[in-house]
Structure formats: structure tokens, C-alpha cells
Tab-separated table of C-alpha atoms in Angstrom:
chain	number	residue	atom	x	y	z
A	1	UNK	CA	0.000	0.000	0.000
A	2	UNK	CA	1.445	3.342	-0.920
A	3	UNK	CA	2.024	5.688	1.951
A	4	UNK	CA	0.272	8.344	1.125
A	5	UNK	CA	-3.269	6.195	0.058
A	6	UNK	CA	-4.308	6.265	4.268
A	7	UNK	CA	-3.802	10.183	4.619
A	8	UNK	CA	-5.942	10.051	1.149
A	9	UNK	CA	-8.448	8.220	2.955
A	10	UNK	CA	-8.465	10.114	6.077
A	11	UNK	CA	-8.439	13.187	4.406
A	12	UNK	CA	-11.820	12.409	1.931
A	13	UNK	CA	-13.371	11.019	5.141
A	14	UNK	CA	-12.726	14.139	6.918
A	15	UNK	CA	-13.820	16.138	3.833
A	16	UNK	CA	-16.867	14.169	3.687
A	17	UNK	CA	-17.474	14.867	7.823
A	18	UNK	CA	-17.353	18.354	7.372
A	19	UNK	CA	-19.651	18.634	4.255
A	20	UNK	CA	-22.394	16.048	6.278
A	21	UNK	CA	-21.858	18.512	9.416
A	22	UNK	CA	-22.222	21.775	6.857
A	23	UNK	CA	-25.374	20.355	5.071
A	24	UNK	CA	-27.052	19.706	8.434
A	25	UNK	CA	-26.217	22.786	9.667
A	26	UNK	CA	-27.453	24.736	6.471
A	27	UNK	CA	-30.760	22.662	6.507
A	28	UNK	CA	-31.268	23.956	10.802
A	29	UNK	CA	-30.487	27.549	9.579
A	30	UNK	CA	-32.199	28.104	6.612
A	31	UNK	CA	-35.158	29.545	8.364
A	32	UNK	CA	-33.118	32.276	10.091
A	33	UNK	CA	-31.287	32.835	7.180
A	34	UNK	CA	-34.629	33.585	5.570
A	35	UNK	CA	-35.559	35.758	8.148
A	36	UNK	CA	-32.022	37.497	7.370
A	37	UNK	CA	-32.779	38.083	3.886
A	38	UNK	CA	-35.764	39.476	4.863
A	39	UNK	CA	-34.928	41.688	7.325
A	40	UNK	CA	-32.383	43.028	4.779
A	41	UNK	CA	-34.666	44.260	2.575
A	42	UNK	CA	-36.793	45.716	5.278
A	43	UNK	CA	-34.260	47.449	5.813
A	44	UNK	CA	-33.226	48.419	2.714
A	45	UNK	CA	-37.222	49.404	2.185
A	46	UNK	CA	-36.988	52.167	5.080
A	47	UNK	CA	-33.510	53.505	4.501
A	48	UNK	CA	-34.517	56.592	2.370
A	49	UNK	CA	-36.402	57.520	5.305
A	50	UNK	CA	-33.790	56.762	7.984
A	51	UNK	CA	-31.422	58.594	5.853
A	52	UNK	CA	-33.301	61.987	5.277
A	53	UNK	CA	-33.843	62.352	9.379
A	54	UNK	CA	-30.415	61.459	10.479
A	55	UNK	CA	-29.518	63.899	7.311
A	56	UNK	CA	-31.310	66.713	9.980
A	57	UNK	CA	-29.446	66.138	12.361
A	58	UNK	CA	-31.448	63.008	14.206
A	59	UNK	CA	-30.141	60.119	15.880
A	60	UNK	CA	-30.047	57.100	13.376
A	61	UNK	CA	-31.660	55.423	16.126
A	62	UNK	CA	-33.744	57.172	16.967
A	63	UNK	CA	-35.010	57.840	13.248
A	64	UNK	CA	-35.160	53.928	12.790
A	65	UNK	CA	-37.130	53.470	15.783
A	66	UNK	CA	-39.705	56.371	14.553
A	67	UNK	CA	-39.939	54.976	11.362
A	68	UNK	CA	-40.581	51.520	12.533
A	69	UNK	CA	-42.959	53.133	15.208
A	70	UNK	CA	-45.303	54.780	12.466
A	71	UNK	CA	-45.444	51.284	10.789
A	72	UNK	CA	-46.348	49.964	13.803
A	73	UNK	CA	-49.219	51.897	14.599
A	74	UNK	CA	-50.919	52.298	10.964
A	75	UNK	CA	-50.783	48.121	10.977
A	76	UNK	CA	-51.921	48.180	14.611
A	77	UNK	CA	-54.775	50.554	13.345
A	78	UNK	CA	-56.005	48.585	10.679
A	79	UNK	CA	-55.764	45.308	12.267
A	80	UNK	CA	-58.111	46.628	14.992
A	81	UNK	CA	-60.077	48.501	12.615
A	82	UNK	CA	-60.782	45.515	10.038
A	83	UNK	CA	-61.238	43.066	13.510
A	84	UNK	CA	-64.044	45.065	14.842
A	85	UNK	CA	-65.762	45.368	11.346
A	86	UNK	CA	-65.186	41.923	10.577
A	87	UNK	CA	-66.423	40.137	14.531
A	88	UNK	CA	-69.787	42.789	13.547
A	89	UNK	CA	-70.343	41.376	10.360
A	90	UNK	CA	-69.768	37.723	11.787
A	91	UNK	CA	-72.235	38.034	14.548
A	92	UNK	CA	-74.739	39.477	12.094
A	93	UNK	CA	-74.182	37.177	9.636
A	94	UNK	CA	-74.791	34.425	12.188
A	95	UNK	CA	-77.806	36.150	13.348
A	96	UNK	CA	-79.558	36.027	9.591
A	97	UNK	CA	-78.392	32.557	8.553
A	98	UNK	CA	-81.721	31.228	9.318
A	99	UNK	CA	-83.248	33.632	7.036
A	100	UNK	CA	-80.562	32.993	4.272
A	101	UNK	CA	-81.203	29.335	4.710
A	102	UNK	CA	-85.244	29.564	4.556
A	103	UNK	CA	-84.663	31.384	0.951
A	104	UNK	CA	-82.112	28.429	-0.391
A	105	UNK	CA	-84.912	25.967	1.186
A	106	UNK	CA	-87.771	27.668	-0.470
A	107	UNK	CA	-86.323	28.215	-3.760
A	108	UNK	CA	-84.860	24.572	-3.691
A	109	UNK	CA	-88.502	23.364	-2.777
A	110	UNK	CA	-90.042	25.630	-5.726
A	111	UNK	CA	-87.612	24.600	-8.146
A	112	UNK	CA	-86.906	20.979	-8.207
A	113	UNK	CA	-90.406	20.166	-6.393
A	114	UNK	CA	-88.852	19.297	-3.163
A	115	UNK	CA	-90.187	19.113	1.036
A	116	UNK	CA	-87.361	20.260	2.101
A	117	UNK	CA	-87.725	21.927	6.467
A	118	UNK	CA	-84.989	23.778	8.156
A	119	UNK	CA	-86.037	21.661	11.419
A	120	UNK	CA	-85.261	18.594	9.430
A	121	UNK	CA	-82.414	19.866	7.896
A	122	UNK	CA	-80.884	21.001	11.175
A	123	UNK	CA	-81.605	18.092	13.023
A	124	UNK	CA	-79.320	16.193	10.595
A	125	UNK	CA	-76.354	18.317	10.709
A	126	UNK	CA	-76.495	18.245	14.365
A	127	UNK	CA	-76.385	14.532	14.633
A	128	UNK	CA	-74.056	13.750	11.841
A	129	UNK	CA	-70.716	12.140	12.477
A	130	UNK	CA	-68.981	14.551	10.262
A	131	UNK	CA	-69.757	17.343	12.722
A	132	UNK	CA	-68.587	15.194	15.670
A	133	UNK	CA	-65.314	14.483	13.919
A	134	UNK	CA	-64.871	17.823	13.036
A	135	UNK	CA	-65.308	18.930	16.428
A	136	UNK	CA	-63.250	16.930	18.068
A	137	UNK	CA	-60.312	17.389	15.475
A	138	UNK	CA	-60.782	21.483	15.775
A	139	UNK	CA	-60.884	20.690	20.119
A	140	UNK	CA	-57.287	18.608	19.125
A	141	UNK	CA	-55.794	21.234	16.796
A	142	UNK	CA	-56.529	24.308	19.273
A	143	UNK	CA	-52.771	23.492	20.407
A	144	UNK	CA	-51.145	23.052	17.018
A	145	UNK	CA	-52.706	26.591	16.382
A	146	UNK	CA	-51.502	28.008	19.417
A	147	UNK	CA	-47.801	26.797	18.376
A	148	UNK	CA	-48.388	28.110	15.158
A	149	UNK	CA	-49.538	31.674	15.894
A	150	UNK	CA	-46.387	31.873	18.642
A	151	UNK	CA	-44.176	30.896	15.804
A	152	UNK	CA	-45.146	33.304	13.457
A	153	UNK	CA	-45.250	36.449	16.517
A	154	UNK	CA	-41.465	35.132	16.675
A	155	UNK	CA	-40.535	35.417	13.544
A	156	UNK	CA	-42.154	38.948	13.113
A	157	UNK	CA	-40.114	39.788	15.875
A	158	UNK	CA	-36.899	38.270	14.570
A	159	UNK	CA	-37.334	39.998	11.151
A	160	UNK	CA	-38.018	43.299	12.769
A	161	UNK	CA	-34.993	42.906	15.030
A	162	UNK	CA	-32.521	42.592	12.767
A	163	UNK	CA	-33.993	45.189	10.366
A	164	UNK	CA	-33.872	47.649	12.797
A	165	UNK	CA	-30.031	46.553	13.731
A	166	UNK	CA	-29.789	46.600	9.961
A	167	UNK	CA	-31.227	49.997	9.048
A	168	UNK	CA	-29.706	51.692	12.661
A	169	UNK	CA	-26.252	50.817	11.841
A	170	UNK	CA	-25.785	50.912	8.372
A	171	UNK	CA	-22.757	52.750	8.156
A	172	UNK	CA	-21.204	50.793	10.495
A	173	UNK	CA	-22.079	47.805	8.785
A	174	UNK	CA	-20.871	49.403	5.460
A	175	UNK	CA	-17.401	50.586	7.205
A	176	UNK	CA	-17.219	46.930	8.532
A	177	UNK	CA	-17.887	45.035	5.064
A	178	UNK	CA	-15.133	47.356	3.017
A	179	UNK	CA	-12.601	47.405	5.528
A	180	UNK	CA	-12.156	44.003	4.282
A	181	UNK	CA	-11.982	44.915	0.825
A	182	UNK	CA	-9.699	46.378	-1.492
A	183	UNK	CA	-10.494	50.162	-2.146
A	184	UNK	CA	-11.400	49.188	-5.728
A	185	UNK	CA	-13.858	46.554	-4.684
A	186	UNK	CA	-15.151	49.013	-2.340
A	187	UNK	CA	-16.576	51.400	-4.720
A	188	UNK	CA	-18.180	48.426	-6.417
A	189	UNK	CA	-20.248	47.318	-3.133
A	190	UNK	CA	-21.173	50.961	-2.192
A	191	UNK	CA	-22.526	51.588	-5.474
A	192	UNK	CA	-24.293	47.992	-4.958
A	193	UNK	CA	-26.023	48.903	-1.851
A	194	UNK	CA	-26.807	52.272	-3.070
A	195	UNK	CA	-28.589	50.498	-5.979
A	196	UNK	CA	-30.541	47.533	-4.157
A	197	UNK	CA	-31.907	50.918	-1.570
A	198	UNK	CA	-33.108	52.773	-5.112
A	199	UNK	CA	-34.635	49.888	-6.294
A	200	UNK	CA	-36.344	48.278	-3.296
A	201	UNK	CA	-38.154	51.651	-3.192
A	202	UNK	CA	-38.775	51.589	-6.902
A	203	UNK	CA	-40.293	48.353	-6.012
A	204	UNK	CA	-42.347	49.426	-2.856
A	205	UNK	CA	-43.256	52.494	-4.698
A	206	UNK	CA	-44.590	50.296	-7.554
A	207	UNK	CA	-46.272	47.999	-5.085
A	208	UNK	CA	-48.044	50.908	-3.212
A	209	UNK	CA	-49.384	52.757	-6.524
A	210	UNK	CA	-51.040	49.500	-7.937
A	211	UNK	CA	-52.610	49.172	-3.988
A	212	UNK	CA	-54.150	52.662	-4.609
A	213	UNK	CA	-55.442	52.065	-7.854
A	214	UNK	CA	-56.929	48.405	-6.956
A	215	UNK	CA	-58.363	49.939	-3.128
A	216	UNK	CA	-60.067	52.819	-5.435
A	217	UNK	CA	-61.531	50.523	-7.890
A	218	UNK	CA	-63.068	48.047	-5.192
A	219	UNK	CA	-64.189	51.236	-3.341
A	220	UNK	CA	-66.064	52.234	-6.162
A	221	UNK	CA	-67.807	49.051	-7.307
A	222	UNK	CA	-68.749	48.059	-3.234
A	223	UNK	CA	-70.144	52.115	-3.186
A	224	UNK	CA	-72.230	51.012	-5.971
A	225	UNK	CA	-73.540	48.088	-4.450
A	226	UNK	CA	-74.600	49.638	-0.850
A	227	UNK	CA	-71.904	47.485	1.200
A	228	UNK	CA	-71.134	48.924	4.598
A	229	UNK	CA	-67.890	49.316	5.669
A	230	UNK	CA	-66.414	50.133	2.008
A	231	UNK	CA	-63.463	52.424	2.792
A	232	UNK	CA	-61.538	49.471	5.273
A	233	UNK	CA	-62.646	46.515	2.656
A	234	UNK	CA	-61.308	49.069	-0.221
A	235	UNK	CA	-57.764	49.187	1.542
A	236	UNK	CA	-57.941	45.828	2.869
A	237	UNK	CA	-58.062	44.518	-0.472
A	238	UNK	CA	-55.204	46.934	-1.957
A	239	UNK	CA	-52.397	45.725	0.957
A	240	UNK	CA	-53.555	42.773	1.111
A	241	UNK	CA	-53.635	41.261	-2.740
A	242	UNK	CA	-50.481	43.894	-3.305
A	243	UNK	CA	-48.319	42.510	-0.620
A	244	UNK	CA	-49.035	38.809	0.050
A	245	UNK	CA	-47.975	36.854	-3.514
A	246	UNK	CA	-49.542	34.207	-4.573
A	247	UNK	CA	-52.550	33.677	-2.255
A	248	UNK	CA	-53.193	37.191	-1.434
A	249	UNK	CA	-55.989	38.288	-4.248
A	250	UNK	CA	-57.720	34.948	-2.839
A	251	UNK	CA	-57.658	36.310	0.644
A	252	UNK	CA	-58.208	39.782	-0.225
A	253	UNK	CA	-61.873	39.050	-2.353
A	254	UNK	CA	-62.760	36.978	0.461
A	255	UNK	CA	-63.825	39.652	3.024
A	256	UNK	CA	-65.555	41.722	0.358
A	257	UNK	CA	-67.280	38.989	-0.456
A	258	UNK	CA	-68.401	38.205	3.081
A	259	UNK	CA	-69.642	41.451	3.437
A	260	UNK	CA	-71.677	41.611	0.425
A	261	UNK	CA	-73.376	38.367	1.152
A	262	UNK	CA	-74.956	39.920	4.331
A	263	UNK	CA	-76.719	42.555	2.136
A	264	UNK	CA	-77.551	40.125	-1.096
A	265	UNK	CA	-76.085	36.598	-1.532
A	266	UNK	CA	-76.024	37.842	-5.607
A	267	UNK	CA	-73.944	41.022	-4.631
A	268	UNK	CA	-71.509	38.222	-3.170
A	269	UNK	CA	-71.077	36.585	-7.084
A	270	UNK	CA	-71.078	40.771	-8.123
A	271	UNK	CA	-68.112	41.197	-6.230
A	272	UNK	CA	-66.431	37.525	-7.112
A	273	UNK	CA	-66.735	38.234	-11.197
A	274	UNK	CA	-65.189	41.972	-10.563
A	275	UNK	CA	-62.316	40.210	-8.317
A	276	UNK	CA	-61.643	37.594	-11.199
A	277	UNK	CA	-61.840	40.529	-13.948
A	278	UNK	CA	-59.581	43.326	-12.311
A	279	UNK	CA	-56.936	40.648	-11.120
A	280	UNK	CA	-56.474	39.728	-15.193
A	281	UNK	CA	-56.176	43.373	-15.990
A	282	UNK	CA	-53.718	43.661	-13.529
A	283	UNK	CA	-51.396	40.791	-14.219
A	284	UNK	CA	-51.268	41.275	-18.057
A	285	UNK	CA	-51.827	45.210	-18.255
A	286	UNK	CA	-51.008	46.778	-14.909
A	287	UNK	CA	-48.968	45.210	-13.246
A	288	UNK	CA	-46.120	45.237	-15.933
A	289	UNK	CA	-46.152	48.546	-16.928
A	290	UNK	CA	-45.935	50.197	-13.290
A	291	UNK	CA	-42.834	47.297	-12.445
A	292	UNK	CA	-40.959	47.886	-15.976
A	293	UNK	CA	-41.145	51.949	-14.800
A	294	UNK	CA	-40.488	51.856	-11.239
A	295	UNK	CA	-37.866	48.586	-11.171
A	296	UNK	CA	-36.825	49.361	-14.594
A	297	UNK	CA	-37.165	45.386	-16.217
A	298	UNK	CA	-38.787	44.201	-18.758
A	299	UNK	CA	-42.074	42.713	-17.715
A	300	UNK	CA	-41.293	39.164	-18.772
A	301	UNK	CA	-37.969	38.868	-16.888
A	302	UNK	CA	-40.272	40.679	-14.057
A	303	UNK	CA	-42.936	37.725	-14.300
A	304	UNK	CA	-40.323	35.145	-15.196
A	305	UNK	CA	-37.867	36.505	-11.696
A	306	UNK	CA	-41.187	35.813	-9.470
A	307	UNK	CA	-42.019	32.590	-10.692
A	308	UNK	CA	-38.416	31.658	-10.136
A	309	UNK	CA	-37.955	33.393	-6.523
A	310	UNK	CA	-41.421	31.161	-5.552
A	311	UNK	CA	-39.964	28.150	-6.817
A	312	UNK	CA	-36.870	28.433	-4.518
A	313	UNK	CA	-38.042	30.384	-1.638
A	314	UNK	CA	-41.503	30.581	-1.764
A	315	UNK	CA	-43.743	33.654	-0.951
A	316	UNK	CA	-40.559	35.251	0.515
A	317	UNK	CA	-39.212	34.853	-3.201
A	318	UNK	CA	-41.338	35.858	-5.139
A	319	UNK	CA	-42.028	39.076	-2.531
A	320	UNK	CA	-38.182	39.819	-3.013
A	321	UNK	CA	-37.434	38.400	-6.857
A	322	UNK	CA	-38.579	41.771	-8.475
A	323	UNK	CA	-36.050	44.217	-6.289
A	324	UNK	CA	-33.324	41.558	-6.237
A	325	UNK	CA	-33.691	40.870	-10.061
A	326	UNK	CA	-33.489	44.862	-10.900
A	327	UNK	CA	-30.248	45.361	-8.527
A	328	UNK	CA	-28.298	42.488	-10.290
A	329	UNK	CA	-29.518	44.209	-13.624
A	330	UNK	CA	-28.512	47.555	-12.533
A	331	UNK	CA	-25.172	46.353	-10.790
A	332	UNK	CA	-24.269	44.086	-13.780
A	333	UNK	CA	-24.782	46.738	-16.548
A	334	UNK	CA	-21.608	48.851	-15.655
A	335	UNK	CA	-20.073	46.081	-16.808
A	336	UNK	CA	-21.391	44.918	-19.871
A	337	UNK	CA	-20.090	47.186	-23.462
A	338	UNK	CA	-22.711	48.663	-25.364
A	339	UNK	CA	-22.383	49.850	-28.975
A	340	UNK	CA	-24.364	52.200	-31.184
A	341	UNK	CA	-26.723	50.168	-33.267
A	342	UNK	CA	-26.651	50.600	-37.032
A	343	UNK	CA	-29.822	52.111	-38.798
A	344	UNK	CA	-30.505	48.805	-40.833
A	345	UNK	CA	-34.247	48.924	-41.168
A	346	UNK	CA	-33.989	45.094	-40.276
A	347	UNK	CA	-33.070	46.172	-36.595
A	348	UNK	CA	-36.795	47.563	-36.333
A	349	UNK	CA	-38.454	44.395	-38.115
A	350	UNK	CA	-38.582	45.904	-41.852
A	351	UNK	CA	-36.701	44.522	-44.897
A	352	UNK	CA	-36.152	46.553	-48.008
A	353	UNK	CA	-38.296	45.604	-50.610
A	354	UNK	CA	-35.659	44.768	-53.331
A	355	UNK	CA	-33.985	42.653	-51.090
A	356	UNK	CA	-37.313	40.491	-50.783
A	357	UNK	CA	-37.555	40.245	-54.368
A	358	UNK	CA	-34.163	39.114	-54.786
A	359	UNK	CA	-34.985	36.714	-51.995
A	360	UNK	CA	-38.312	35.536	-53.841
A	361	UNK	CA	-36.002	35.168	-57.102
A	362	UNK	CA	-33.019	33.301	-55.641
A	363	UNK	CA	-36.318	31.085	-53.863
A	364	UNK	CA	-38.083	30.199	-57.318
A	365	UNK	CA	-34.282	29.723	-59.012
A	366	UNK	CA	-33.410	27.430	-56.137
A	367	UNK	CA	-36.310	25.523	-56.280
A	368	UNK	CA	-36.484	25.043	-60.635
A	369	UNK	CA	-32.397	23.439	-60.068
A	370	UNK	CA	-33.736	21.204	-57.469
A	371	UNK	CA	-36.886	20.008	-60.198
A	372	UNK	CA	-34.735	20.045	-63.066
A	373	UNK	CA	-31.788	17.848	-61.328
A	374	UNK	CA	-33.629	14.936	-60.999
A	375	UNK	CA	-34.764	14.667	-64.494
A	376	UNK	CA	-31.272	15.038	-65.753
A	377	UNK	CA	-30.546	11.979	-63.445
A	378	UNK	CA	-33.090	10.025	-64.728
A	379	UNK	CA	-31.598	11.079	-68.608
């Protein structure tokens, strides 16, 4: 055995070891380091703000901790706001279900000839296994709820932590990242930063201006319809569909639709078609103008970057794709050579029209050889 085959060994065991320890140790992270990317484009979201009060003469602290205060209380406000509407419009929504369910009973009985009672119905529900499994699964799952709700007020926290340790100290953290680095790799990651802050508020801005525009076109259709409370359910449904992806049009049409079905159960399928409709404009008309404009990329690498960032991380990807996409766009084309391009009338989708004679001409010669070759083979 050669002498240096067991130190081989040892050493692609070890090197094995450590990549085994590394992997686990990624996989038991990842969630913090989730919460890491996230806070760091919190943070990135607020520093224009920080930056214009500490430019007055204020605290970076203390401007961080304003800044995160006034978030704080708007959210606070319309959490409470939207709770109280929503428990009022549960209770009485409870308190006509009877009536709601005497219509369905009646009209079922006058349309397909059925006897059809409330009593009877009622009476069946109440003794039906499914309800008894149900309850006793939602008397099991109170705890698994519990966990869940803790888990999530911890990871608010978390994210909010570090954002604010983030956003207070970001030019210590910027001293502290290029003392490490050359001076000419310096100016590259201060320029970075600078970029990822312009566009994460190109993106937020973008964001924002599509939730006024969707909050004023709800407002106006639930104005027309009589439903109470239309001012909250208008904003609800701009923040809401705006700044939860994927799921967050579902969740913001529900509530409107709630509503509505308290007034009319038919003002419920009113508000469900205009939900369906305005989300289409949006996604195809909308939605990538405003992000082209305000993030500067074109709509399909916009579309195509969220679809990717949900893929690998989820909503937080495809809530952070869009800014991340446009700063690596931004960063990266300082670097790429651009040349004046020539004034061929082919660059705009035009071709002369001699050339496409001469094109249909060298076409008809090309195809009379190709006829006329294999007659002289058969000669």
C-alpha cells in the first residue's frame, strides 16, 4: 500500500465529515437565514427615510425606531379597525343565517319540487358524524394553532430585530464590510447597496401605486352596491392582494365577499366576477407597466424573476425576486459594453423591398435546379 493512500483516505473522510456537518447545519439555519434576507430588505425598504432624518441632524436610532414606530401603529390601526368590522359582520351574519337558509330551502322546494324543512335539515347536521369528527379534530388542533400563531409572533419579531439593527447601523455595517476589501472593490459594493436601496423603493413604490389604484376601484364598485364598511374593505383589499404573492388576491376578495353576502347573496357573485376581472387586468396590463417603470425590467424577466424566486423560496421569493432581479440588472450593466446600433431597417423588423424580391427570385431559381436535377438523373 502506498504511503500516502491512508492520509488520502483520512483526508476524503474528513472532507466528507465536514460537508455532512455543513449540510445539516445549512438545513437547521435556513429559516433564520430567511428571516435574514428578509430583514435586509426591510431594511433596505426604510432607509430613504432613515437617511433623510439622520440627514437633519437626528439620531439614526432614533429615526429607525420612529420609522418603525409609524409602521407599527398604521398596521396596529387597521388590524383593529378591520377586527371590529369583521367580529360585527360575523355576529350578524350568524344572526340572519336562518333567514338565508329559509330562501335556499324555499327556492330549492319551488324549483326541483322538493319538502325540504330547516327543522329537518338542522336536526341532521347536528347529529351527523362529520360534525362530531370535526369537532373533536378542531378541540385537538386548538394546540397546534396556538404553536403556530407563537411561531409566526417570533418570527415577526426576529425579522423586525434585525432590520432595525440593519437599518440603525448601516454605516457601520458598510465601514465593517469594506474594511475588508480592497479600495477598488469598495466602490463596487457601495454603489451595490446604493442600488438595491433605489430599487427596493422603486419596487415598494410600484407595489403601493397598484394598492391605490386596486383599493379605489373596489371602493367604487362596493359604493355602488350599498356594502357597509367600504373604505376598510377598499384598503384591505389593496395591501392585502399587493403585498401577500400568490394567495393574497384569494384572501383579499374573500372579506368583500363576506360582506356583500350579508346585504344580497347575488352582490356576493357581483363582487367575485369583478375580483376575477380586475386581477387579469392587472397581471397582463397593470402590473407590468408600473414594475418595468419603477424597477426598470422588462415585464417578462419581471414575471419570469417571481415565478423563479417562488420556486426556490416561496412567498418570501417571489415578494423579493422583483427588487433583487433589478439590482443584479442595474449592478451588472456597468459592466457589460454597449455599442451604437446601425440604422438597418432590419433592426426595427422591416426589410427593403428589393432585397425580398431578390430573396423571392433566388427562392423560385433554387427551387427550378432542385426540379430540373432529378430529371437530368433520370436522362
Amino acid at each position: 500500500m502506498p504511503r500516502w493512500l491512508p492520509r488520502a483516505m483520512v483526508l476524503a473522510l474528513a472532507l466528507y465529515a465536514c460537508f455532512q456537518l455543513g449540510s445539516w447545519a445549512f438545513h437547521q439555519l435556513v429559516g433564520l437565514l430567511i428571516n435574514l434576507l428578509i430583514a435586509f430588505f426591510l431594511a433596505l425598504a426604510i432607509e430613504p427615510a432613515v437617511g433623510r432624518m439622520a440627514a437633519r441632524g437626528m439620531r439614526r436610532g432614533l429615526a429607525t425606531f420612529l420609522v418603525f414606530f409609524g409602521v407599527l401603529i398604521v398596521g396596529a390601526g387597521f388590524v383593529v379597525l378591520l377586527g371590529s368590522m369583521l367580529a360585527g359582520q360575523i355576529v350578524e351574519m350568524v344572526e340572519d343565517f336562518p333567514k338565508y337558509l329559509d330562501q335556499v330551502i324555499n327556492w330549492s322546494n319551488e324549483t326541483f319540487h322538493t319538502e325540504l324543512s330547516r327543522v329537518a335539515i338542522q336536526d341532521s347536521l347536528l347529529r351527523s358524524d362529520w360534525l362530531k369528527k370535526y369537532v373533536q379534530n378542531s378541540a385537538t388542533g386548538v394546540l397546534d394553532v396556538s404553536a403556530t400563531v407563537l411561531g409566526g409572533l417570533f418570527k415577526v419579531l426576529t425579522i423586525f430585530l434585525f432590520s432595525f439593527y440593519i437599518a440603525a447601523d448601516g454605516p457601520r455595517l458598510r465601514r465593517a464590510l469594506c474594511s475588508v476589501l480592497p479600495p477598488s472593490k469598495q466602490t463596487e459594493v457601495l454603489r451595490a447597496w446604493e442600488i438595491a436601496v433605489d430599487k427596493t423603493g422603486g419596487y415598494l413604490y410600484s407595489r403601493g401605486l397598484m394598492a391605490l389604484i386596486s383599493g379605489v376601484a373596489h371602493y367604487i364598485l362596493l359604493a355602488l352596491l350599498g356594502v357597509p364598511y367600504a373604505p376598510a374593505l377598499a384598503v384591505w383589499v389593496g395591501l392585502v392582494s399587493q403585498f401577500i404573492p400568490t394567495i393574497g388576491t384569494y384572501l383579499a376578495g374573500a372579506l368583500p365577499m363576506l360582506i356583500a353576502f350579508t346585504v344580497n347573496p347575488w352582490y356576493a357573485v357581483w363582487v367575485l366576477g369583478f375580483v376575477l376581472i380586475y386581477q387579469q387586468f392587472e397581471n397582463y396590463v397593470l402590473q407590468p407597466k408600473l414594475t418595468a417603470k419603477t424597477v426598470d425590467i422588462h415585464p417578462a424577466v419581471a414575471f419570469g424573476s417571481v415565478i423563479a424566486g417562488t420556486a426556490l423560496l416561496g412567498a418570501v421569493g417571489a415578494l423579493i425576486a422583483i427588487p433583487a432581479i433589478a439590482t443584479l440588472q442595474a449592478f451588472l450593466g456597468a459592466y457589460v459594453k454597449r455599442y451604437d446600433v446601425t440604422d438597418d431597417p432590419r433592426v426595427h423588423g422591416h426589410r427593403h423591398h428589393g432585397e425580398a424580391v431578390v430573396a423571392r427570385l433566388q427562392r423560385a431559381l433554387s427551387s427550378k435546379r432542385e426540379q430540373a436535377s432529378p430529371s437530368e438523373g433520370d436522362a
